[in-house]
CSV table of C-alpha atoms in Angstrom, one decimal:
chain,number,residue,atom,x,y,z
A,1,MET,CA,44.4,60.5,92.7
A,2,LEU,CA,47.8,59.7,93.4
A,3,SER,CA,48.5,58.0,90.1
A,4,PHE,CA,47.3,60.9,88.1
A,5,GLN,CA,49.8,63.1,90.1
A,6,LEU,CA,52.5,60.6,89.7
A,7,GLN,CA,51.4,60.7,85.8
A,8,HIS,CA,51.5,64.6,85.9
A,9,SER,CA,54.8,64.8,87.3
A,10,GLN,CA,56.4,62.4,85.1
A,11,ALA,CA,54.9,64.1,82.1
A,12,SER,CA,56.3,67.3,83.5
A,13,ARG,CA,59.8,66.0,83.9
A,14,GLN,CA,59.7,64.4,80.2
A,15,ALA,CA,58.7,67.8,78.8
A,16,ALA,CA,61.5,69.4,80.6
A,17,LYS,CA,63.7,67.0,79.5
A,18,ALA,CA,62.9,67.4,75.8
A,19,ALA,CA,62.9,71.3,76.3
A,20,ALA,CA,66.3,70.8,77.5
A,21,LEU,CA,67.3,68.2,74.7
A,22,GLY,CA,66.0,70.7,72.0
A,23,PHE,CA,68.1,73.8,73.4
A,24,ALA,CA,71.4,71.7,73.5
A,25,ARG,CA,70.4,70.7,70.0
A,26,THR,CA,69.7,74.3,68.9
A,27,ILE,CA,73.1,75.1,70.5
A,28,SER,CA,75.1,72.6,68.9
A,29,SER,CA,73.5,73.4,65.6
A,30,SER,CA,74.4,76.8,65.6
A,31,SER,CA,77.7,76.4,67.4
A,32,SER,CA,79.1,75.3,64.0
A,33,LEU,CA,78.9,78.7,62.5
A,34,THR,CA,79.7,80.7,65.9
A,35,ARG,CA,81.3,78.2,68.0
A,36,ALA,CA,84.1,80.6,69.2
A,37,PRO,CA,82.0,83.5,70.7
A,38,ILE,CA,79.6,81.2,72.2
A,39,THR,CA,82.4,79.1,74.1
A,40,LEU,CA,83.9,82.6,75.2
A,41,ARG,CA,80.6,84.2,76.4
A,42,ALA,CA,80.0,80.9,78.4
A,43,GLY,CA,83.5,80.8,79.7
A,44,CYS,CA,83.2,84.1,80.9
A,45,ALA,CA,80.0,84.1,82.5
A,46,ALA,CA,81.2,80.9,84.4
A,47,SER,CA,84.5,82.6,85.5
A,48,GLN,CA,82.4,85.5,86.7
A,49,GLN,CA,80.3,83.1,89.1
A,50,HIS,CA,83.4,81.4,90.1
A,51,ARG,CA,85.2,84.6,91.0
A,52,LEU,CA,82.5,85.7,93.2
A,53,PHE,CA,83.0,83.4,96.0
A,54,SER,CA,86.5,81.4,95.1
A,55,SER,CA,88.8,80.4,97.7
A,56,THR,CA,91.0,79.2,94.9
A,57,PRO,CA,93.9,82.0,94.4
A,58,THR,CA,94.3,82.2,90.7
A,59,HIS,CA,97.3,84.8,90.7
A,60,GLN,CA,97.7,85.4,86.9
A,61,LEU,CA,97.0,88.1,84.5
A,62,ARG,CA,93.4,88.3,83.6
A,63,ASP,CA,90.8,90.8,82.3
A,64,PHE,CA,88.6,91.0,85.4
A,65,PHE,CA,86.5,93.8,84.1
A,66,PRO,CA,85.6,92.5,80.3
A,67,VAL,CA,84.8,95.4,78.1
A,68,LYS,CA,81.3,94.9,76.9
A,69,GLU,CA,80.5,95.6,73.2
A,70,THR,CA,77.8,97.9,73.0
A,71,PRO,CA,77.3,101.1,70.5
A,72,HIS,CA,76.0,103.1,73.4
A,73,ILE,CA,79.1,102.8,75.8
A,74,GLN,CA,82.3,104.5,74.3
A,75,THR,CA,86.0,104.6,75.5
A,76,THR,CA,86.8,108.3,76.7
A,77,LYS,CA,90.0,109.5,78.2
A,78,PRO,CA,90.3,109.6,81.8
A,79,ALA,CA,88.8,112.1,83.9
A,80,TRP,CA,91.8,113.1,85.7
A,81,PRO,CA,94.8,111.9,83.6
A,82,HIS,CA,98.3,111.7,85.1
A,83,GLU,CA,101.3,113.4,83.5
A,84,GLY,CA,103.8,111.2,82.3
A,85,TYR,CA,107.2,110.9,84.5
A,86,THR,CA,110.3,110.0,82.8
A,87,TYR,CA,112.4,107.2,84.3
A,88,ASP,CA,114.9,109.4,85.7
A,89,GLU,CA,112.2,111.6,87.3
A,90,MET,CA,110.8,108.4,89.2
A,91,LEU,CA,114.3,107.4,90.4
A,92,ALA,CA,115.0,110.7,91.7
A,93,VAL,CA,112.0,110.7,94.2
A,94,GLU,CA,113.3,111.2,97.8
A,95,PRO,CA,110.5,110.3,100.2
A,96,ALA,CA,110.1,112.6,103.3
A,97,HIS,CA,108.7,112.2,106.8
A,98,ARG,CA,106.9,114.6,108.9
A,99,PRO,CA,107.6,114.4,112.5
A,100,PRO,CA,104.4,114.3,114.7
A,101,ARG,CA,104.5,117.8,116.7
A,102,THR,CA,101.0,118.1,118.2
A,103,VAL,CA,98.8,115.8,120.1
A,104,GLY,CA,96.8,115.0,117.0
A,105,ASP,CA,99.7,114.2,115.0
A,106,TYR,CA,101.0,111.6,117.4
A,107,THR,CA,97.3,110.5,117.4
A,108,ALA,CA,97.3,109.9,113.3
A,109,TRP,CA,100.7,108.6,113.3
A,110,LYS,CA,99.9,105.8,116.2
A,111,ILE,CA,96.7,104.7,114.6
A,112,VAL,CA,98.6,104.5,110.8
A,113,ARG,CA,101.3,102.4,112.6
A,114,PHE,CA,98.8,100.3,114.2
A,115,ALA,CA,97.1,99.6,111.1
A,116,ARG,CA,100.4,99.0,109.5
A,117,TYR,CA,101.1,96.4,111.9
A,118,CYS,CA,97.8,94.7,111.4
A,119,MET,CA,98.2,94.7,107.5
A,120,ASP,CA,101.8,93.2,108.1
A,121,LYS,CA,100.6,90.4,110.4
A,122,ALA,CA,97.5,89.7,107.9
A,123,THR,CA,100.1,89.5,104.6
A,124,GLY,CA,102.9,87.9,106.2
A,125,MET,CA,105.2,90.7,106.1
A,126,ASP,CA,108.1,90.3,109.0
A,127,ARG,CA,108.6,92.8,111.7
A,128,ASP,CA,112.6,92.6,111.2
A,129,GLN,CA,112.4,95.1,108.1
A,130,LYS,CA,115.1,97.4,108.2
A,131,SER,CA,114.9,100.9,106.8
A,132,ASP,CA,116.7,103.9,106.0
A,133,LYS,CA,117.3,105.9,109.4
A,134,THR,CA,117.2,109.4,107.4
A,135,LYS,CA,114.2,108.3,105.7
A,136,PRO,CA,112.0,106.5,107.9
A,137,THR,CA,109.3,105.8,105.3
A,138,THR,CA,111.6,103.8,102.8
A,139,ALA,CA,112.4,100.0,103.3
A,140,ILE,CA,116.0,99.1,102.0
A,141,GLU,CA,116.0,95.6,103.3
A,142,ALA,CA,114.0,92.5,104.4
A,143,GLU,CA,114.9,89.0,105.6
A,144,LYS,CA,111.6,87.4,104.3
A,145,PRO,CA,110.8,88.5,100.9
A,146,LEU,CA,107.1,88.4,100.0
A,147,THR,CA,106.2,86.4,96.9
A,148,GLU,CA,104.3,88.3,93.7
A,149,ALA,CA,101.0,86.8,95.1
A,150,GLN,CA,101.5,88.2,98.3
A,151,TRP,CA,102.5,91.4,97.1
A,152,LEU,CA,99.5,91.8,94.7
A,153,ILE,CA,97.1,90.9,97.8
A,154,ARG,CA,98.8,93.5,99.7
A,155,PHE,CA,98.8,96.1,97.0
A,156,ILE,CA,94.8,95.5,96.3
A,157,PHE,CA,93.9,95.4,100.2
A,158,LEU,CA,95.9,99.1,100.5
A,159,GLU,CA,94.6,100.8,97.5
A,160,SER,CA,90.9,99.5,98.2
A,161,VAL,CA,91.3,101.4,101.7
A,162,ALA,CA,93.4,104.4,100.6
A,163,GLY,CA,90.4,105.3,97.8
A,164,VAL,CA,88.4,106.0,101.1
A,165,PRO,CA,89.4,109.3,102.9
A,166,GLY,CA,89.3,111.2,99.4
A,167,MET,CA,85.6,110.3,98.8
A,168,VAL,CA,84.6,111.1,102.3
A,169,GLY,CA,86.5,114.3,102.7
A,170,GLY,CA,85.0,115.4,99.0
A,171,MET,CA,81.4,114.2,100.0
A,172,LEU,CA,81.3,116.1,103.1
A,173,ARG,CA,82.8,119.3,101.9
A,174,HIS,CA,80.2,118.9,99.2
A,175,LEU,CA,77.3,118.8,101.4
A,176,GLY,CA,78.8,121.5,103.5
A,177,SER,CA,79.1,123.9,100.4
A,178,LEU,CA,75.5,123.1,99.7
A,179,ARG,CA,74.1,123.9,103.4
A,180,ARG,CA,76.2,127.1,103.4
A,181,MET,CA,75.6,128.1,100.0
A,182,LYS,CA,79.2,129.0,99.4
A,183,ARG,CA,82.0,127.9,97.1
A,184,ASP,CA,84.7,125.2,98.4
A,185,ASN,CA,87.6,127.1,96.6
A,186,GLY,CA,88.9,123.8,95.0
A,187,TRP,CA,88.9,121.3,97.9
A,188,ILE,CA,86.1,119.0,96.6
A,189,GLU,CA,87.9,118.2,93.4
A,190,THR,CA,91.2,118.1,95.0
A,191,LEU,CA,90.0,115.2,97.3
A,192,LEU,CA,87.7,113.5,94.6
A,193,GLU,CA,90.8,113.4,92.5
A,194,GLU,CA,92.9,111.8,95.1
A,195,SER,CA,90.0,109.1,95.7
A,196,TYR,CA,89.9,108.7,91.8
A,197,ASN,CA,93.6,108.5,91.3
A,198,GLU,CA,93.6,105.4,94.2
A,199,ARG,CA,90.8,103.8,92.4
A,200,MET,CA,92.8,103.4,89.5
A,201,HIS,CA,95.7,102.0,91.3
A,202,LEU,CA,93.3,99.5,92.3
A,203,LEU,CA,91.9,98.4,88.9
A,204,THR,CA,95.6,98.3,87.8
A,205,PHE,CA,96.5,95.4,90.4
A,206,MET,CA,92.9,94.0,89.8
A,207,LYS,CA,94.1,93.1,85.9
A,208,MET,CA,96.8,91.2,87.6
A,209,CYS,CA,95.4,89.3,90.6
A,210,GLU,CA,91.9,87.8,91.5
A,211,PRO,CA,91.3,87.8,95.1
A,212,GLY,CA,89.3,85.0,96.9
A,213,TRP,CA,86.2,85.1,98.8
A,214,PHE,CA,88.0,85.6,102.0
A,215,MET,CA,89.6,88.9,100.8
A,216,LYS,CA,86.7,90.3,99.4
A,217,MET,CA,84.8,89.8,102.8
A,218,MET,CA,87.7,91.4,104.5
A,219,ILE,CA,87.8,94.3,102.0
A,220,ILE,CA,84.0,94.6,102.5
A,221,GLY,CA,84.3,94.9,106.2
A,222,ALA,CA,87.4,97.0,106.3
A,223,GLN,CA,85.4,99.4,104.0
A,224,GLY,CA,82.4,99.8,106.0
A,225,VAL,CA,84.5,100.3,109.5
A,226,PHE,CA,87.0,102.8,107.8
A,227,PHE,CA,84.1,104.7,106.0
A,228,ASN,CA,82.2,105.3,109.0
A,229,SER,CA,85.2,106.0,111.0
A,230,LEU,CA,86.6,108.5,108.9
A,231,PHE,CA,82.9,110.2,108.3
A,232,VAL,CA,82.5,110.8,112.2
A,233,SER,CA,86.3,111.9,112.7
A,234,TYR,CA,85.8,114.6,109.8
A,235,LEU,CA,83.1,116.1,111.4
A,236,ILE,CA,84.9,116.3,114.7
A,237,SER,CA,88.4,117.3,113.2
A,238,PRO,CA,89.2,117.5,109.7
A,239,LYS,CA,92.9,118.6,110.3
A,240,ILE,CA,93.6,115.4,112.2
A,241,VAL,CA,92.0,113.4,109.3
A,242,HIS,CA,94.0,115.0,106.9
A,243,ARG,CA,97.3,114.4,108.8
A,244,PHE,CA,96.1,110.6,109.2
A,245,VAL,CA,95.7,110.4,105.4
A,246,GLY,CA,99.3,112.1,104.9
A,247,TYR,CA,101.0,109.4,107.3
A,248,LEU,CA,98.9,106.8,105.4
A,249,GLU,CA,100.6,108.0,102.2
A,250,GLU,CA,103.9,108.0,103.7
A,251,GLU,CA,103.3,104.1,104.7
A,252,ALA,CA,102.1,103.4,101.0
A,253,VAL,CA,105.7,104.7,100.1
A,254,HIS,CA,107.6,102.5,102.4
A,255,THR,CA,105.6,99.4,100.9
A,256,TYR,CA,106.2,100.4,97.4
A,257,THR,CA,109.9,100.8,97.9
A,258,ARG,CA,110.7,97.7,99.7
A,259,CYS,CA,109.0,96.0,96.7
A,260,ILE,CA,111.1,97.9,94.3
A,261,LYS,CA,114.0,96.9,96.3
A,262,GLU,CA,112.8,93.1,96.2
A,263,ILE,CA,112.5,93.4,92.4
A,264,GLU,CA,116.2,94.8,92.2
A,265,ASP,CA,117.6,92.0,94.0
A,266,GLY,CA,115.8,89.4,91.8
A,267,ASN,CA,113.5,88.1,94.8
A,268,LEU,CA,110.5,88.4,92.3
A,269,PRO,CA,111.6,86.7,89.1
A,270,LYS,CA,108.3,87.2,87.3
A,271,TRP,CA,108.3,91.0,87.8
A,272,SER,CA,111.9,91.3,87.0
A,273,ASP,CA,111.5,89.7,84.0
A,274,PRO,CA,112.0,92.3,81.0
A,275,LYS,CA,109.4,90.7,79.0
A,276,PHE,CA,106.6,91.1,81.5
A,277,GLN,CA,104.0,93.8,80.5
A,278,ILE,CA,101.9,95.9,82.8
A,279,PRO,CA,98.2,96.0,82.3
A,280,ASP,CA,96.9,98.5,79.4
A,281,ILE,CA,94.8,100.4,82.2
A,282,ALA,CA,98.0,101.6,83.9
A,283,ILE,CA,99.2,102.8,80.2
A,284,GLN,CA,96.0,104.6,79.6
A,285,VAL,CA,96.3,106.6,82.7
A,286,SER,CA,99.8,107.4,83.2
A,287,THR,CA,102.0,108.0,80.3
A,288,TYR,CA,105.0,105.4,80.3
A,289,GLN,CA,107.6,105.0,77.8
A,290,HIS,CA,107.0,101.7,76.1
A,291,SER,CA,110.7,100.6,76.5
A,292,TYR,CA,109.7,100.6,80.5
A,293,ASN,CA,106.4,98.7,80.4
A,294,GLN,CA,106.9,97.0,83.7
A,295,ILE,CA,106.0,96.4,87.2
A,296,PHE,CA,108.8,98.2,88.1
A,297,ASN,CA,107.5,101.4,86.4
A,298,ILE,CA,104.3,101.0,88.4
A,299,ASP,CA,105.8,100.7,91.6
A,300,THR,CA,108.1,103.6,91.0
A,301,SER,CA,105.3,105.7,89.6
A,302,LEU,CA,103.0,105.1,92.8
A,303,VAL,CA,106.0,106.0,95.0
A,304,LEU,CA,106.5,109.2,93.1
A,305,GLU,CA,102.8,110.0,93.6
A,306,ASP,CA,102.5,108.9,96.9
A,307,ALA,CA,105.7,110.5,98.2
A,308,LYS,CA,104.1,114.0,96.4
A,309,ARG,CA,100.8,113.6,98.1
A,310,ALA,CA,101.8,112.6,101.6
A,311,PRO,CA,103.2,116.2,102.4
A,312,TYR,CA,100.3,117.8,100.0
A,313,ASP,CA,97.8,115.7,102.5
A,314,GLU,CA,99.7,116.9,105.7
A,315,GLY,CA,99.7,120.6,104.3
A,316,LEU,CA,95.9,120.8,103.8
A,317,ASP,CA,95.4,120.5,107.7
A,318,PRO,CA,96.8,124.1,108.7
A,319,LEU,CA,94.6,125.7,105.8
A,320,HIS,CA,91.6,127.5,106.6
A,321,GLN,CA,88.6,124.7,106.7
A,322,GLY,CA,86.1,127.4,106.0
C-alpha cells in the first residue's frame, strides 16, 4: 500500500513537471511572434505583486495605474475640470490666515497644529523652520532641506488625508437631504468636488513615487481614524469641522510654499531641472502651459488652489447649516 502511494505521488509530480514543461515550451514557441507584449505583461504583473508589500523605496517616475486596453472603457473628460492658471497668476498668490476667535476655532487650530507636528516628526522636517511673520502659513526658510523622495512621501500622505473631509461632509449631507426630503442647495456637490480635487492631487504624485508597505499601512490606519473621527465630529458640530478643514488647507499652503522655496534655492536638483516633465494626469486635470510643465507648476497651482479653498472652507461654518 505504501509503495502504491509513493508511485502515485511520483507519477503526479512527473505529470506536473510535464505540464509545466509543455506550458513553458508553448510560451517560448509563441513568444517569437509576441515577445514584447508577453514580457511587458509579465513585468507589469510582477511589479504589481511586488508593489503591494514592498519595503524598497523606488522613487522614480512610473505608471502606477497602467491603462487597461479594453473596448468597454473609454477616456473621458474630468468630472470637475480645473480652470487653467497663467504663470503670473500662480506667482501672484498671497496666502491668508484667519486668526482663531472662538473656542471652536482654537480647538480646530490646535488639532491641526498637533497633526502638523506629528507629520513633521514622521517625515523628518525640522522644527526650526522660519516663516513670514505677516503670513504665518508661508514658509520662507529651512535649515534642513528635504529630498525629492521625502517631499513625495509627505505629499502623498497629506493628499491621502486631505481627501477625506469632503467625502465625509458630502456623504452626511447627502443622507440628511434624503432623510429630510429637502434640497441641499449645492453643499453636497461642493464638498464632493473638494474631495475629488484632493484625490487628483494624490494620483498626480502617485505617478512620481511608489510608497512602501509601511507607508501604505500608515495611510490605511490614518484614513480609518480620520474618517471615523470626522464622521462623529460632523454630526456634533459641522461648523468646527469646516473651520478645521480651513486650517488644514492653510498648513498645506505652508508645505507647498516651502517646497517651492527649496526648488528656487536649488536644493532639489531633479525638480529644478527644466527638462523634468510633470505627469500627464496633471496636465489633463489642470490646464498648464507646455513651456512650464515642471514640478514647480504643480506646487504653485496647489498653493493657489489651497489658498483659495482655505478661506472658502472657513467661510462655510457661519452659513446656515440647514
